[in-house]
mmCIF file of C-alpha atoms in Angstrom:
data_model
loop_
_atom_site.group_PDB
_atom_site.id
_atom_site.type_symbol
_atom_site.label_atom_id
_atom_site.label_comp_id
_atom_site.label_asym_id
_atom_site.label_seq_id
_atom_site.Cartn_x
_atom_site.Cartn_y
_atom_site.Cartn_z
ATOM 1 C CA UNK A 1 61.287 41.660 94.419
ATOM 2 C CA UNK A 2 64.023 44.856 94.281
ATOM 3 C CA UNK A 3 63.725 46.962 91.902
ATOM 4 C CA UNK A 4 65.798 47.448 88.515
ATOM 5 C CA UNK A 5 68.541 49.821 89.143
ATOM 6 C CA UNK A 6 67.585 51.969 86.146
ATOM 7 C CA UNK A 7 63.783 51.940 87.525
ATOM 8 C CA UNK A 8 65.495 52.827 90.475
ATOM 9 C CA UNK A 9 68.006 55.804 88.744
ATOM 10 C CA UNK A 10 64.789 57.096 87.406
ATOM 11 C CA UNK A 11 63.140 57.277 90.146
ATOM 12 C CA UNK A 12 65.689 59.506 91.933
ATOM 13 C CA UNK A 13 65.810 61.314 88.904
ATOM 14 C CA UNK A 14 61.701 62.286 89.322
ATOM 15 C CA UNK A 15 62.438 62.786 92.884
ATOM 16 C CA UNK A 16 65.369 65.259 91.953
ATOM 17 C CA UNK A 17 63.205 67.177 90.152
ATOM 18 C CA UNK A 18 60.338 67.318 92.329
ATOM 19 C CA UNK A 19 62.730 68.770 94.996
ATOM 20 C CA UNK A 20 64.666 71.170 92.693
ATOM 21 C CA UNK A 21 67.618 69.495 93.481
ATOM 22 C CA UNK A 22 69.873 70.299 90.153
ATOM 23 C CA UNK A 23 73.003 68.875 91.519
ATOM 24 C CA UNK A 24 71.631 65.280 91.781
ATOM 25 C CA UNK A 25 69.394 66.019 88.664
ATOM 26 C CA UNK A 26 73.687 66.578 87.204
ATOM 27 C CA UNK A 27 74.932 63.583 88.909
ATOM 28 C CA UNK A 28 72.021 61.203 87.137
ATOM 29 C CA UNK A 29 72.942 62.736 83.020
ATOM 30 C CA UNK A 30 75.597 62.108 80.593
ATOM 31 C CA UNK A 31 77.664 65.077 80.149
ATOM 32 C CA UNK A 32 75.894 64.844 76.306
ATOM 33 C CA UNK A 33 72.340 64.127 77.348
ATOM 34 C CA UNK A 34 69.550 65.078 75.146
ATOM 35 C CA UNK A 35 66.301 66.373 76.254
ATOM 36 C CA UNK A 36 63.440 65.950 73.451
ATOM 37 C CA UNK A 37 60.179 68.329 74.395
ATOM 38 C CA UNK A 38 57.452 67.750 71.285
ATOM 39 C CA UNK A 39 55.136 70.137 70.436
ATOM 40 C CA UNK A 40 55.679 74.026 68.821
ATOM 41 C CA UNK A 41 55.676 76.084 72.388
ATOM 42 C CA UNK A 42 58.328 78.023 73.962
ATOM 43 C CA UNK A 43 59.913 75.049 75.600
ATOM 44 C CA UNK A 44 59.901 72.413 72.557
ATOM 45 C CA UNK A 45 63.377 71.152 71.109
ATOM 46 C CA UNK A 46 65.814 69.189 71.945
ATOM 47 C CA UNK A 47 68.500 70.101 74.968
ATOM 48 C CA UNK A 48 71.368 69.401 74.649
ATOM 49 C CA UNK A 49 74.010 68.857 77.696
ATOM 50 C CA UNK A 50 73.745 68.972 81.487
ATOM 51 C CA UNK A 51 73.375 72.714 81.630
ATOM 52 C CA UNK A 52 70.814 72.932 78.840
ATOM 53 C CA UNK A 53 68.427 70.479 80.493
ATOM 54 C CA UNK A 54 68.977 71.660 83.868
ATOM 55 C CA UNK A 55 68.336 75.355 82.106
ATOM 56 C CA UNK A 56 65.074 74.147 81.311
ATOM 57 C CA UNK A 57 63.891 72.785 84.207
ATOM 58 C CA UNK A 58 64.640 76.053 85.968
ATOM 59 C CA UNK A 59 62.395 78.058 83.159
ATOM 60 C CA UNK A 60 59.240 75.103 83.581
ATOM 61 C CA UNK A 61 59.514 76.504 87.474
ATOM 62 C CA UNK A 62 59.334 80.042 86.568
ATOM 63 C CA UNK A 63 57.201 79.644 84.158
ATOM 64 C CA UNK A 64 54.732 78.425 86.772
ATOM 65 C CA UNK A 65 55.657 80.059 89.215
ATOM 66 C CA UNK A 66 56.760 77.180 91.085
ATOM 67 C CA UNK A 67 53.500 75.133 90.849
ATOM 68 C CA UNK A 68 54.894 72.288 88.814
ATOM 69 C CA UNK A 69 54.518 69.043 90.321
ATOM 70 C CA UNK A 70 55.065 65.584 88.474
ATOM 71 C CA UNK A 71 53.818 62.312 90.106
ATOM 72 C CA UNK A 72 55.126 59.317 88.811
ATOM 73 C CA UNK A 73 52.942 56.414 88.180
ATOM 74 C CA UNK A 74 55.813 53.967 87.356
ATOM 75 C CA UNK A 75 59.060 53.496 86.059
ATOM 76 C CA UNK A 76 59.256 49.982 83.509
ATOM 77 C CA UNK A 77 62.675 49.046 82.639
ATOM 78 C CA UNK A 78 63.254 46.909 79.323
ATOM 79 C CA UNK A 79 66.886 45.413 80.661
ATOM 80 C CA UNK A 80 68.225 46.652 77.553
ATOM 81 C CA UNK A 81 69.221 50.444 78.610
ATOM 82 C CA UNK A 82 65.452 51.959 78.492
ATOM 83 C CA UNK A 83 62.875 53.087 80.969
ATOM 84 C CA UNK A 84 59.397 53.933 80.104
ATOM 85 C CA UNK A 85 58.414 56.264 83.214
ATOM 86 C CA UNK A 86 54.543 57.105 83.065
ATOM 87 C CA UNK A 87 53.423 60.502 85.161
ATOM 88 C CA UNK A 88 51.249 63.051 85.285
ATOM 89 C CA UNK A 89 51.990 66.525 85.555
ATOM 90 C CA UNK A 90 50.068 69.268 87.182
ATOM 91 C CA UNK A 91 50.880 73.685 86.868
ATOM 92 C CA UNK A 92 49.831 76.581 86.675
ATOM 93 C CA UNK A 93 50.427 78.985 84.346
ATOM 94 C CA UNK A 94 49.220 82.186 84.717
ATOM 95 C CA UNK A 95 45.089 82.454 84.610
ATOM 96 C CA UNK A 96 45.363 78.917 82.930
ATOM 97 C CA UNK A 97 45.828 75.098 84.650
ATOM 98 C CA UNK A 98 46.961 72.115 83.099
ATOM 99 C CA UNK A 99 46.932 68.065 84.591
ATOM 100 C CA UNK A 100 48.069 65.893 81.811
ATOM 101 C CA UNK A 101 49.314 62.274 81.695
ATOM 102 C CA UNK A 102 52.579 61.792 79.923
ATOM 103 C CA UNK A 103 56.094 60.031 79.829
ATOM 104 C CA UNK A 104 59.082 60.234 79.589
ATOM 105 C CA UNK A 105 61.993 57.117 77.461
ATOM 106 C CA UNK A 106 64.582 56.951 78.862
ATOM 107 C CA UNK A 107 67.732 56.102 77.719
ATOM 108 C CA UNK A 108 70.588 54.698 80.075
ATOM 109 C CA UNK A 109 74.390 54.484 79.413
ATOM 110 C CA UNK A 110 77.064 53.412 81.954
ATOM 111 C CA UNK A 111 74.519 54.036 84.772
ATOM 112 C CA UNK A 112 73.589 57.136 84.102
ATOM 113 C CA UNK A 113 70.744 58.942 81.695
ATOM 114 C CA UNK A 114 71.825 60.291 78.017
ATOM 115 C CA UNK A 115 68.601 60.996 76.315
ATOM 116 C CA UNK A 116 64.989 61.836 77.381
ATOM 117 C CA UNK A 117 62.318 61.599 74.667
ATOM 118 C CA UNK A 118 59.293 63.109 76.181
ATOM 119 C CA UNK A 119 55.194 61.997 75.499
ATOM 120 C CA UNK A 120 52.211 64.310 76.623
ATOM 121 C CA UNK A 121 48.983 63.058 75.989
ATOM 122 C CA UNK A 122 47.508 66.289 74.166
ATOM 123 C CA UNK A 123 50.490 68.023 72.484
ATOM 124 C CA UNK A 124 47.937 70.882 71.182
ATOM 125 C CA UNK A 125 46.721 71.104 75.062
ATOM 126 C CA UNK A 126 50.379 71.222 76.496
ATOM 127 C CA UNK A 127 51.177 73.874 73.840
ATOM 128 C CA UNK A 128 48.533 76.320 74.801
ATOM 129 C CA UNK A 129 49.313 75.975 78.223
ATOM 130 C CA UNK A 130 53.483 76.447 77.703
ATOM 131 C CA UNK A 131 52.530 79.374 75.226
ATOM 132 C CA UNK A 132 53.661 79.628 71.304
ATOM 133 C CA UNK A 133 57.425 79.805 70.343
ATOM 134 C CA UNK A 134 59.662 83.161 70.708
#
C-alpha cells in the first residue's frame, strides 16, 4: 500500500525540520501559512507566513542549543486536506530536559501546508520548559 501524498508531504516536512533544512521546510508552506503554538511561553501564538514560521523554528534551535529532535510516530491523512502527525519531541534547555508526546493538524491546500495547529500533551510542562512570555 503507498502512502497518501499528504502523509507523504508531511513526512518530508518532519524530515525538513529534523535536518534544518529551511528551504524545503519553504517549498512545503503556503506563502500565508499559520503556525498555532498553545500554551503562555515565549514561543506561543500564532505565525504567520513562511518567514515567521521558519523564524521560529530557528529560535526552538537556539533555544536548545541545537538539541531538539522530533520523531514522528505517524502521519494519518483524512483525504479531505488534513493530517494528524503524532511525535514526540525531545530538548534541552538549559539545566532543564523535556520528552513530550504531541502533534501537530495539518492543514493542506493545493499540495502544500497552510496551517499547523499544534498539541503537547502537558501544556503547563512544555511552558516551563520554553520559559514564560517576554
Amino acid at each position: 500500500m503507498s502512502e497518501h501524498p499528504h502523509s507523504a508531504l508531511v513526512r518530508r516536512g518532519y524530515e525538513a525540520f529534523g535536518r534544518g533544512d529551511m528551504e524545503t521546510l519553504r517549498s512545503l508552506l503556503t506563502a500565508d501559512c499559520v503556525h498555532h503554538v498553545p500554551g503562555g511561553s515565549r514561543i506561543s501564538g500564532h505565525y504567520k507566513g513562511q518567514d515567521n514560521i521558519l523564524d521560529l523554528y530557528r529560535e526552538l534551535g537556539e533555544l536548545t542549543g541545537g538539541t531538539l529532535r522530533v520523531e514522528l510516530r505517524g502521519a494519518y491523512p483524512d483525504g479531505r486536506g488534513h493530517v494528524m502527525a503524532v511525535h514526540t519531541y525531545h530538548a534541552d534547555r538549559g539545566d532543564r530536559g523535556i520528552e513530550m508526546p504531541g502533534g501537530l493538524w495539518f492543514t493542506i491546500v493545493g499540495g502544500k501546508i497552510s496551517d499547523i495547529d499544534e498539541c503537547v500533551q502537558d501544556i503547563d510542562e512544555a511552558d516551563a520548559f520554553w520559559g514564560v512570555a517576554g
